[in-house]
Short mmCIF file of C-alpha atoms and ligand atoms in Angstrom, two decimals:
data_model
loop_
_atom_site.label_atom_id
_atom_site.label_comp_id
_atom_site.label_asym_id
_atom_site.label_seq_id
_atom_site.Cartn_x
_atom_site.Cartn_y
_atom_site.Cartn_z
CA MET A 1 205.55 106.99 -45.30
CA ILE A 2 204.93 106.14 -41.52
CA GLU A 3 207.81 104.75 -39.48
CA PHE A 4 206.29 101.85 -37.48
CA PRO A 5 208.57 100.83 -34.28
CA PRO A 6 210.98 98.15 -35.49
CA ALA A 7 209.67 95.27 -32.91
CA PHE A 8 206.15 96.28 -33.88
CA ALA A 9 206.66 95.91 -37.48
CA LEU A 10 208.77 92.50 -37.22
CA ARG A 11 206.05 90.91 -35.44
CA MET A 12 203.46 92.46 -38.01
CA GLU A 13 204.68 91.65 -41.16
CA LYS A 14 205.53 87.95 -39.61
CA SER A 15 201.97 87.55 -38.53
CA LEU A 16 200.30 89.28 -41.66
CA GLN A 17 202.76 87.58 -44.17
CA HIS A 18 201.87 88.29 -47.69
CA GLU A 19 199.27 90.83 -46.31
CA TRP A 20 201.94 93.02 -44.94
CA SER A 21 202.18 95.43 -47.74
CA SER A 22 198.32 96.02 -47.90
CA PHE A 23 198.70 96.69 -43.89
CA ILE A 24 201.32 99.56 -44.73
CA ASP A 25 199.77 100.49 -47.98
CA ALA A 26 196.09 101.67 -46.00
CA PHE A 27 198.19 103.87 -43.46
CA SER A 28 198.57 106.20 -46.55
CA LYS A 29 195.34 106.76 -46.77
CA GLU A 30 193.01 108.71 -44.01
CA ALA A 31 191.44 107.12 -40.96
CA THR A 32 187.58 107.35 -41.74
CA THR A 33 185.46 109.65 -39.97
CA SER A 34 182.21 108.13 -38.15
CA ILE A 35 179.59 108.98 -36.02
CA ARG A 36 176.81 107.18 -34.76
CA ILE A 37 173.02 108.68 -34.25
CA ASN A 38 171.21 109.19 -31.08
CA VAL A 39 167.62 107.88 -32.63
CA LYS A 40 166.02 108.79 -29.74
CA LYS A 41 166.81 112.62 -30.41
CA LYS A 42 166.58 113.05 -34.14
CA LYS A 43 166.01 110.11 -36.67
CA ILE A 44 167.79 110.75 -39.78
CA THR A 45 169.55 108.41 -42.19
CA LEU A 46 172.77 109.18 -44.01
CA PRO A 47 174.34 108.03 -47.12
CA ASN A 48 177.31 106.00 -45.95
CA PRO A 49 176.13 102.93 -43.08
CA VAL A 50 178.40 101.52 -40.74
CA LEU A 51 177.43 97.86 -41.79
CA TRP A 52 177.32 96.33 -38.60
CA ALA A 53 175.98 99.17 -36.67
CA ASP A 54 172.23 100.35 -37.33
CA SER A 55 173.01 103.99 -36.58
CA GLY A 56 176.64 104.39 -37.40
CA TYR A 57 177.43 106.49 -40.46
CA TYR A 58 181.00 107.56 -42.28
CA LEU A 59 181.06 111.22 -43.40
CA ASP A 60 183.02 112.27 -46.22
CA LYS A 61 185.05 114.44 -44.82
CA ARG A 62 185.72 115.72 -40.66
CA PRO A 63 183.73 119.10 -39.75
CA SER A 64 184.33 120.95 -36.76
CA PHE A 65 182.27 118.91 -34.35
CA THR A 66 183.08 121.65 -31.79
CA LEU A 67 181.49 124.04 -34.02
CA ASP A 68 178.15 122.53 -34.45
CA PRO A 69 175.67 122.81 -31.72
CA THR A 70 173.46 119.85 -32.76
CA PHE A 71 176.81 117.76 -31.48
CA HIS A 72 176.47 119.61 -28.09
CA ALA A 73 172.72 118.59 -28.20
CA GLY A 74 173.59 115.09 -28.13
CA THR A 75 171.89 114.12 -31.59
CA TYR A 76 174.71 112.00 -32.37
CA TYR A 77 178.54 110.66 -31.12
CA VAL A 78 181.32 111.02 -32.83
CA GLN A 79 183.06 107.35 -32.70
CA GLU A 80 185.41 105.13 -34.81
CA ALA A 81 183.36 102.61 -37.03
CA SER A 82 185.61 99.41 -36.17
CA SER A 83 184.69 99.87 -32.24
CA MET A 84 180.86 100.22 -33.13
CA LEU A 85 181.39 96.34 -33.82
CA LEU A 86 180.20 96.28 -29.98
CA GLU A 87 176.85 96.02 -31.16
CA GLN A 88 176.86 92.94 -32.78
CA ALA A 89 178.65 91.79 -29.92
CA ILE A 90 175.33 92.52 -27.89
CA LYS A 91 172.51 91.96 -29.90
CA GLN A 92 174.29 88.45 -30.36
CA ALA A 93 174.84 87.23 -26.84
CA VAL A 94 172.40 89.45 -24.60
CA ASN A 95 168.90 88.98 -24.51
CA LEU A 96 167.62 92.52 -25.16
CA ASN A 97 164.09 91.70 -24.34
CA GLU A 98 164.91 91.51 -20.54
CA PRO A 99 165.65 93.92 -18.05
CA ILE A 100 169.76 94.19 -18.26
CA ARG A 101 172.19 95.62 -15.67
CA ALA A 102 174.81 96.42 -17.66
CA LEU A 103 178.48 97.80 -16.33
CA ASP A 104 181.14 99.55 -18.61
CA LEU A 105 184.09 99.50 -16.66
CA CYS A 106 186.61 101.65 -18.76
CA ALA A 107 184.16 104.09 -20.03
CA ALA A 108 185.52 107.48 -20.83
CA PRO A 109 184.69 109.57 -22.74
CA GLY A 110 181.73 107.72 -23.25
CA GLY A 111 181.38 106.14 -26.83
CA LYS A 112 180.45 102.52 -26.14
CA SER A 113 178.44 103.71 -22.87
CA THR A 114 176.30 105.77 -25.50
CA HIS A 115 176.12 103.12 -27.57
CA ILE A 116 175.03 100.54 -25.04
CA VAL A 117 172.20 102.53 -23.71
CA SER A 118 170.88 102.92 -27.05
CA LEU A 119 170.70 99.11 -27.40
CA LEU A 120 169.51 98.20 -23.98
CA ASN A 121 165.40 98.41 -23.36
CA ASP A 122 164.31 100.88 -21.47
CA ASP A 123 163.85 98.62 -18.12
CA SER A 124 167.56 98.14 -18.15
CA LEU A 125 170.22 100.17 -15.91
CA LEU A 126 173.49 100.79 -17.37
CA ILE A 127 176.44 101.81 -14.47
CA SER A 128 179.41 103.61 -16.81
CA ASN A 129 182.69 103.44 -14.66
CA GLU A 130 185.64 105.73 -15.68
CA VAL A 131 188.45 105.43 -12.63
CA ILE A 132 190.48 108.64 -13.82
CA ARG A 133 188.61 111.55 -11.70
CA THR A 134 189.16 114.23 -14.70
CA ARG A 135 188.02 111.35 -17.40
CA ALA A 136 184.96 110.68 -15.64
CA SER A 137 183.84 114.34 -15.46
CA VAL A 138 183.77 114.23 -19.07
CA LEU A 139 182.11 110.87 -19.61
CA SER A 140 179.39 112.77 -16.86
CA GLU A 141 179.11 115.07 -19.57
CA ASN A 142 178.85 113.11 -22.49
CA ILE A 143 176.28 110.70 -20.68
CA GLN A 144 174.05 114.12 -20.01
CA LYS A 145 174.28 114.97 -23.58
CA TRP A 146 172.97 111.79 -24.43
CA GLY A 147 170.02 112.30 -22.56
CA TYR A 148 168.76 108.86 -21.63
CA GLY A 149 167.88 108.35 -17.78
CA ASN A 150 168.35 105.11 -17.12
CA VAL A 151 172.21 105.57 -16.46
CA ILE A 152 174.70 105.64 -13.39
CA VAL A 153 178.34 107.28 -13.75
CA THR A 154 181.15 106.47 -11.02
CA ASN A 155 184.70 106.95 -10.49
CA SER A 156 185.78 103.79 -8.74
CA ASP A 157 188.46 101.51 -9.32
CA PRO A 158 187.56 97.97 -10.59
CA SER A 159 188.38 96.18 -7.47
CA ASP A 160 185.63 98.35 -5.82
CA PHE A 161 183.27 96.19 -7.78
CA GLU A 162 184.08 92.70 -5.72
CA LYS A 163 181.27 94.07 -3.51
CA LEU A 164 178.77 93.53 -6.19
CA THR A 165 179.49 89.85 -6.26
CA GLY A 166 177.11 88.43 -9.39
CA TYR A 167 175.43 91.62 -9.71
CA PHE A 168 175.63 92.32 -13.61
CA ASP A 169 173.81 90.26 -16.53
CA LEU A 170 176.73 92.13 -19.01
CA ILE A 171 180.04 93.71 -18.67
CA VAL A 172 182.07 95.62 -21.26
CA VAL A 173 185.74 96.01 -20.55
CA ASP A 174 187.07 98.14 -23.00
CA ALA A 175 190.39 97.69 -21.92
CA PRO A 176 193.28 100.43 -21.69
CA CYS A 177 195.62 99.39 -24.01
CA SER A 178 198.93 100.09 -26.08
CA GLY A 179 196.91 101.48 -28.90
CA GLU A 180 198.36 99.81 -32.09
CA GLY A 181 194.94 100.10 -33.73
CA LEU A 182 195.29 103.91 -33.40
CA PHE A 183 198.88 104.01 -35.16
CA ARG A 184 196.82 105.75 -38.48
CA LYS A 185 194.29 107.80 -36.27
CA ASP A 186 196.48 109.21 -33.69
CA PRO A 187 200.18 109.06 -34.86
CA ASN A 188 201.20 109.81 -31.29
CA THR A 189 200.64 106.45 -30.28
CA ILE A 190 203.36 105.53 -32.71
CA GLN A 191 206.08 107.36 -30.20
CA GLN A 192 204.22 106.00 -26.71
CA TRP A 193 204.37 102.41 -28.10
CA SER A 194 207.26 100.13 -26.45
CA GLU A 195 207.47 96.22 -25.96
CA GLU A 196 207.59 96.99 -22.26
CA ASN A 197 204.18 98.93 -22.56
CA VAL A 198 202.69 96.30 -23.93
CA LEU A 199 203.49 93.82 -21.34
CA LEU A 200 202.76 96.34 -18.91
CA CYS A 201 199.36 97.03 -20.40
CA SER A 202 198.52 92.98 -20.63
CA GLN A 203 199.23 92.84 -16.61
CA ARG A 204 196.91 95.56 -16.02
CA GLN A 205 194.17 93.83 -18.03
CA GLN A 206 194.49 90.73 -16.39
CA ARG A 207 194.32 92.68 -13.01
CA ILE A 208 191.16 94.54 -14.66
CA LEU A 209 189.66 91.45 -15.53
CA ALA A 210 190.51 89.10 -12.36
CA ASP A 211 189.01 92.43 -10.19
CA ILE A 212 185.63 92.53 -12.39
CA TRP A 213 185.14 88.92 -12.81
CA PRO A 214 182.89 88.33 -9.62
CA SER A 215 181.00 90.79 -10.03
CA LEU A 216 179.00 89.08 -13.44
CA LYS A 217 176.24 86.60 -12.97
CA GLU A 218 176.17 83.06 -13.40
CA ASN A 219 175.84 82.56 -17.41
CA GLY A 220 176.45 86.53 -17.58
CA ILE A 221 178.02 88.32 -20.70
CA LEU A 222 181.54 89.60 -20.47
CA ILE A 223 182.48 91.50 -23.69
CA TYR A 224 186.57 92.33 -23.82
CA SER A 225 187.79 94.74 -26.33
CA THR A 226 191.01 96.81 -27.07
CA CYS A 227 192.27 98.57 -29.83
CA THR A 228 195.49 96.78 -30.52
CA TYR A 229 196.59 93.54 -32.23
CA ASN A 230 199.29 91.77 -30.10
CA GLU A 231 198.76 88.31 -28.87
CA ALA A 232 199.68 89.55 -25.33
CA GLU A 233 196.43 91.84 -24.66
CA ASN A 234 194.39 90.02 -26.75
CA GLU A 235 194.44 86.16 -26.98
CA ASN A 236 196.49 85.28 -24.37
CA ASN A 237 194.51 87.39 -21.87
CA LEU A 238 191.47 85.40 -22.69
CA LYS A 239 193.48 82.06 -22.36
CA TRP A 240 194.80 83.44 -19.08
CA LEU A 241 191.03 84.10 -18.37
CA ALA A 242 189.84 80.68 -19.28
CA ASN A 243 192.54 78.85 -17.54
CA ASN A 244 191.51 80.43 -14.21
CA ASN A 245 187.58 80.43 -14.95
CA GLN A 246 184.99 78.51 -16.37
CA VAL A 247 183.99 80.36 -19.43
CA GLU A 248 182.47 80.03 -23.01
CA PHE A 249 183.64 82.03 -25.89
CA ILE A 250 180.62 83.07 -27.91
CA PRO A 251 180.99 83.14 -31.82
CA LEU A 252 179.51 85.63 -33.52
CA LYS A 253 178.10 85.71 -37.06
CA LEU A 254 179.99 88.53 -39.03
CA ASN A 255 179.32 89.08 -43.19
CA SER A 256 182.25 87.89 -44.83
CA ASP A 257 182.07 91.45 -46.71
CA TRP A 258 182.55 93.67 -43.54
CA GLY A 259 186.51 92.19 -43.36
CA ILE A 260 186.59 91.45 -39.73
CA GLU A 261 188.87 88.14 -38.97
CA GLU A 262 188.00 85.71 -36.78
CA VAL A 263 191.12 84.80 -34.45
CA LYS A 264 191.44 81.55 -32.65
CA LYS A 265 194.07 80.49 -30.02
CA GLY A 266 192.89 77.50 -28.18
CA LYS A 267 189.39 77.70 -27.07
CA ALA A 268 189.50 81.57 -27.50
CA ILE A 269 187.72 83.53 -30.11
CA GLY A 270 187.66 86.97 -30.99
CA TYR A 271 187.41 89.28 -33.82
CA ARG A 272 190.17 91.49 -35.24
CA CYS A 273 189.56 94.69 -37.65
CA LEU A 274 192.53 95.65 -39.83
CA PRO A 275 192.80 98.95 -41.73
CA HIS A 276 193.58 97.02 -44.92
CA LYS A 277 190.49 95.07 -44.70
CA VAL A 278 187.90 96.86 -42.78
CA LYS A 279 186.63 100.30 -43.25
CA GLY A 280 187.77 101.48 -39.76
CA GLU A 281 190.92 101.29 -37.11
CA GLY A 282 192.12 98.77 -35.45
CA PHE A 283 190.17 96.76 -33.04
CA PHE A 284 189.66 93.62 -31.30
CA ILE A 285 186.69 92.27 -29.33
CA SER A 286 185.49 88.90 -27.87
CA VAL A 287 182.51 87.68 -26.14
CA ILE A 288 182.54 85.34 -23.07
CA ARG A 289 179.67 83.88 -20.92
CA LYS A 290 180.62 82.67 -17.23
CA LYS A 291 179.80 79.19 -16.63
CA GLU A 292 180.47 79.14 -13.29
CA ALA A 293 177.88 79.50 -10.35
CA ALA A 294 178.09 83.42 -8.79
CA GLN A 295 176.36 84.10 -5.57
CA SER A 296 174.57 87.42 -5.77
CA VAL A 297 175.19 90.27 -3.86
CA SER A 298 171.89 91.13 -1.41
CA ILE A 299 171.25 94.51 -1.92
CA LYS A 300 170.01 96.27 1.36
CA SER A 301 168.05 99.47 1.21
CA LYS A 302 168.79 102.12 3.58
CA ASN A 303 166.54 104.57 1.86
CA SER A 304 168.71 107.38 2.15
CA PHE A 305 166.93 108.51 -1.15
CA GLN A 306 163.79 110.61 -0.44
CA LEU A 307 161.01 110.76 -2.59
CA ALA A 308 160.01 113.86 -3.62
CA SER A 309 156.73 115.27 -1.99
CA LYS A 310 153.31 114.85 -3.86
CA LYS A 311 153.11 118.75 -3.99
CA ILE A 312 156.67 118.74 -5.83
CA LYS A 313 155.96 115.70 -7.87
CA ASP A 314 152.43 117.38 -9.31
CA CYS A 315 154.71 120.80 -10.05
CA LEU A 316 157.20 119.16 -12.00
CA ILE A 317 155.09 116.05 -13.42
CA ASP A 318 154.75 118.46 -16.78
CA TRP A 319 158.70 118.87 -17.06
CA GLN A 320 159.79 115.52 -17.64
CA LEU A 321 158.45 112.32 -15.82
CA PRO A 322 158.19 109.26 -17.93
CA HIS A 323 155.69 107.11 -16.11
CA ASP A 324 157.88 104.64 -14.78
CA TYR A 325 160.34 107.47 -13.16
CA ASP A 326 160.47 108.61 -9.40
CA LEU A 327 161.32 112.02 -8.34
CA VAL A 328 164.27 111.95 -5.76
CA MET A 329 165.62 114.89 -3.07
CA LEU A 330 169.55 114.89 -2.96
CA ASP A 331 169.30 117.62 -0.66
CA ASP A 332 167.43 120.63 -2.95
CA LEU A 333 168.33 118.99 -5.80
CA ILE A 334 165.56 117.20 -7.33
CA VAL A 335 166.58 113.83 -9.47
CA SER A 336 164.37 111.94 -11.65
CA LEU A 337 165.41 107.60 -11.39
CA PRO A 338 163.83 104.85 -12.82
CA GLY A 339 161.72 103.51 -10.12
CA GLN A 340 162.25 99.59 -10.18
CA TYR A 341 165.99 100.74 -9.73
CA ILE A 342 165.62 103.07 -6.59
CA THR A 343 166.84 100.50 -3.86
CA GLU A 344 169.61 99.39 -5.85
CA ILE A 345 170.68 102.81 -6.81
CA ASP A 346 170.49 103.73 -3.11
CA PHE A 347 172.71 100.53 -2.46
CA LEU A 348 175.41 101.20 -5.76
CA SER A 349 175.72 104.95 -4.39
CA ARG A 350 176.70 103.53 -1.01
CA SER A 351 179.11 100.90 -2.64
CA LEU A 352 180.66 102.94 -5.38
CA LYS A 353 181.75 106.99 -6.35
CA THR A 354 178.79 107.92 -7.65
CA VAL A 355 179.40 111.14 -10.00
CA LEU A 356 176.11 110.72 -11.95
CA LYS A 357 172.43 109.54 -11.01
CA GLY A 358 169.74 109.72 -13.67
CA THR A 359 168.39 113.12 -14.67
CA ALA A 360 168.72 116.08 -12.70
CA ILE A 361 165.52 117.68 -13.25
CA ALA A 362 165.32 121.35 -11.25
CA ILE A 363 166.77 122.88 -7.91
CA GLN A 364 164.27 123.89 -5.47
CA LYS A 365 164.61 127.33 -4.02
CA HIS A 366 161.76 128.31 -1.56
CA ASP A 367 158.50 128.00 -3.85
CA LYS A 368 160.36 127.95 -7.15
CA PHE A 369 162.19 125.53 -9.04
CA ILE A 370 165.14 126.21 -10.96
CA PRO A 371 165.58 124.08 -14.34
CA GLU A 372 168.68 121.72 -14.67
CA HIS A 373 171.04 121.54 -17.46
CA SER A 374 170.65 117.73 -17.57
CA LEU A 375 166.90 118.14 -18.05
CA ALA A 376 167.23 120.49 -21.38
CA LEU A 377 169.05 117.49 -22.95
CA SER A 378 166.98 114.90 -21.68
CA ILE A 379 165.26 112.60 -24.05
CA TYR A 380 162.29 112.59 -21.99
CA LEU A 381 162.06 116.44 -21.62
CA ASN A 382 158.12 117.83 -22.39
CA THR A 383 159.27 120.69 -24.32
CA SER A 384 155.87 121.90 -25.12
CA ASN A 385 155.74 122.72 -21.19
CA PHE A 386 158.28 125.56 -21.81
CA LYS A 387 158.64 128.71 -23.60
CA THR A 388 161.22 127.83 -26.23
CA ILE A 389 163.35 130.29 -28.38
CA GLU A 390 165.07 129.16 -31.40
CA LEU A 391 168.69 130.30 -31.81
CA THR A 392 170.27 131.06 -35.24
CA LEU A 393 173.90 129.29 -35.80
CA GLU A 394 175.91 132.49 -34.48
CA GLU A 395 173.62 132.71 -31.30
CA ALA A 396 174.08 129.06 -30.73
CA ILE A 397 177.63 129.33 -31.02
CA LEU A 398 177.68 132.46 -28.31
CA TYR A 399 175.27 130.26 -26.34
CA LEU A 400 177.54 127.32 -25.86
CA LYS A 401 180.24 129.48 -25.86
CA LYS A 402 178.83 131.28 -22.05
CA GLU A 403 178.72 134.55 -23.98
CA THR A 404 176.25 137.32 -23.82
CA LEU A 405 173.02 136.91 -25.85
CA MET A 406 170.60 139.67 -27.51
CA ILE A 407 167.24 137.45 -27.55
CA GLY A 408 163.93 137.75 -25.71
CA GLU A 409 163.77 141.30 -25.30
CA GLY A 410 160.86 142.25 -22.32
CA GLU A 411 160.54 138.65 -21.33
CA ARG A 412 161.12 137.11 -18.16
CA GLY A 413 161.48 133.74 -16.87
CA PHE A 414 163.50 130.48 -17.66
CA SER A 415 163.43 129.64 -21.29
CA LEU A 416 164.67 126.60 -23.20
CA VAL A 417 166.95 127.55 -26.02
CA THR A 418 167.09 125.24 -29.12
CA TYR A 419 169.02 125.05 -32.47
CA GLN A 420 167.55 123.11 -35.35
CA HIS A 421 164.70 122.67 -32.74
CA MET A 422 166.90 120.34 -30.29
CA PRO A 423 167.13 121.98 -26.84
CA LEU A 424 170.96 123.35 -26.15
CA GLY A 425 170.08 124.38 -22.51
CA TRP A 426 168.40 127.09 -20.78
CA VAL A 427 168.60 131.12 -20.20
CA ASN A 428 166.91 133.28 -17.65
CA LEU A 429 165.33 136.31 -19.46
CA LEU A 430 165.57 139.53 -17.06
CA GLY A 431 163.70 141.61 -19.48
CA ASN A 432 166.75 143.90 -20.33
CA ARG A 433 169.13 141.32 -20.44
CA VAL A 434 169.79 137.33 -20.31
CA ASN A 435 171.62 135.04 -17.99
CA ASN A 436 173.16 132.74 -20.03
CA LEU A 437 172.60 129.48 -17.89
CA TYR A 438 175.26 127.00 -19.86
CA PRO A 439 177.38 124.72 -17.43
CA SER A 440 180.57 126.84 -17.32
CA GLY A 441 182.93 123.81 -17.83
CA TRP A 442 181.08 122.79 -20.53
CA ARG A 443 181.88 126.03 -22.54
CA ILE A 444 183.56 125.78 -25.98
CA LEU A 445 186.75 127.23 -25.36
CA MET A 446 187.56 127.66 -29.24
CA ARG A 447 187.73 131.32 -30.91
N1 SAM B 1 185.40 102.81 -24.04
C1 SAM B 1 185.53 104.50 -23.93
C2 SAM B 1 184.71 104.76 -25.08
O1 SAM B 1 184.10 103.61 -26.09
O2 SAM B 1 184.65 105.97 -25.20
C3 SAM B 1 187.05 103.91 -24.19
C4 SAM B 1 188.12 103.35 -23.01
S1 SAM B 1 189.63 103.80 -23.19
C5 SAM B 1 190.12 102.22 -24.52
C6 SAM B 1 190.31 103.12 -21.82
C7 SAM B 1 189.76 103.67 -19.96
O3 SAM B 1 190.13 102.86 -19.41
C8 SAM B 1 190.29 105.34 -20.25
O4 SAM B 1 189.41 105.60 -20.20
C9 SAM B 1 191.40 104.78 -19.17
O5 SAM B 1 190.95 106.16 -18.38
C10 SAM B 1 190.48 103.76 -18.26
N2 SAM B 1 191.88 103.52 -17.36
C11 SAM B 1 193.32 103.38 -17.50
N3 SAM B 1 193.72 102.68 -16.08
C12 SAM B 1 192.57 101.64 -15.92
C13 SAM B 1 192.58 100.70 -14.95
N4 SAM B 1 193.73 100.50 -14.02
N5 SAM B 1 191.28 100.22 -14.56
C14 SAM B 1 190.58 100.49 -15.06
N6 SAM B 1 190.20 101.51 -16.38
C15 SAM B 1 191.50 102.36 -16.74
#
């Protein structure tokens, strides 16, 4: 039987009352496994849908995702079902017909960011930020695999966003927390839990909210979420936010069959997932509208981005380019960016520590173009423009381990390798051998 920290058990028993035994019983069942499909890459439906997320599905068992090449191709993201509730928050609070400037502030490893960008329309821009450098690299990898072109990955501290006053229409703060909702899925979180840590987390969350609040537009939406149950990190932080700012809490219409609880404290409204009521793990989410004037930052362009020449554009137009995207030169790297945001991305790149901008298309070497890995994973890749080699499962795993492949004998040049017709990356065929161009840092290390 699961052993909870005594202070946690005491608090939960008091709060759940007659539901306490059902809560404990839920820990004798396994945590569910769920994925969210990247419908821009593969349109499939599976038998067991997550009821609050259009492309979310439960799996009967947990396969080895690492050994599934379609996972590395970005056709789906493994994501806990409760956290997909973000979809309801966004669909019900944000006008998705408008171009939205969105920030996912605490974004690594990328579950919410890949979800947000799939919900926004193509004229929107997502800044996906992670403060911890190593985690920002993982985030960048997952964003590239997801393949959208309108995402910028940054590695900035929440306080750095103060420069962007009134810029964002939507900010998601999926805050670092004490993780009580993960006790079933990841028992290590039980060992790390303490009352002191709950207090530290709640103070850190307040700092994050205070830092980010100025960069939200008037009438903009802040979505605050945690994967913990306690009031200090949830309701009390919302109350604190409301006491210090003008806010409106937005109620969500959720189907009662989903088992999600509405939580109210003063004016604050939130929604809580508990593992004995919801098919998922513990989660808390609240949607807040900013009801105060916020002067918008004036975006000054230094035009530090150099647009690619017509000659380069003509050479690469058949590789990828959606009609409203432009190619810019970052030294010899050619990157595709949404045209309407070039000035803003230029400004953002100077205000924040940028890790990834749009989609890297190619490196120019004299009059040759070497295709970039991001291009292979882009939802806009024009596959018909490239020589393609379909790999078997064994070959695909070798490719993802960056090992030697015996393919395309006698042929020469860059070629796209696919598995189940989903692009995995590039190889350079050299006639008698193959150069495997899979990024070293991404290779599968599993034996
Ligand atoms: N949103 C992510 C997803 O869906 O995949 C999960 C985010 S996780 C709950 C919280 C993130 O906040 C972690 O990646 C952590 O590194 C980051 N973090 C830690 N301390 C932070 C701080 N002081 N300010 C902002 N983010 C922080």
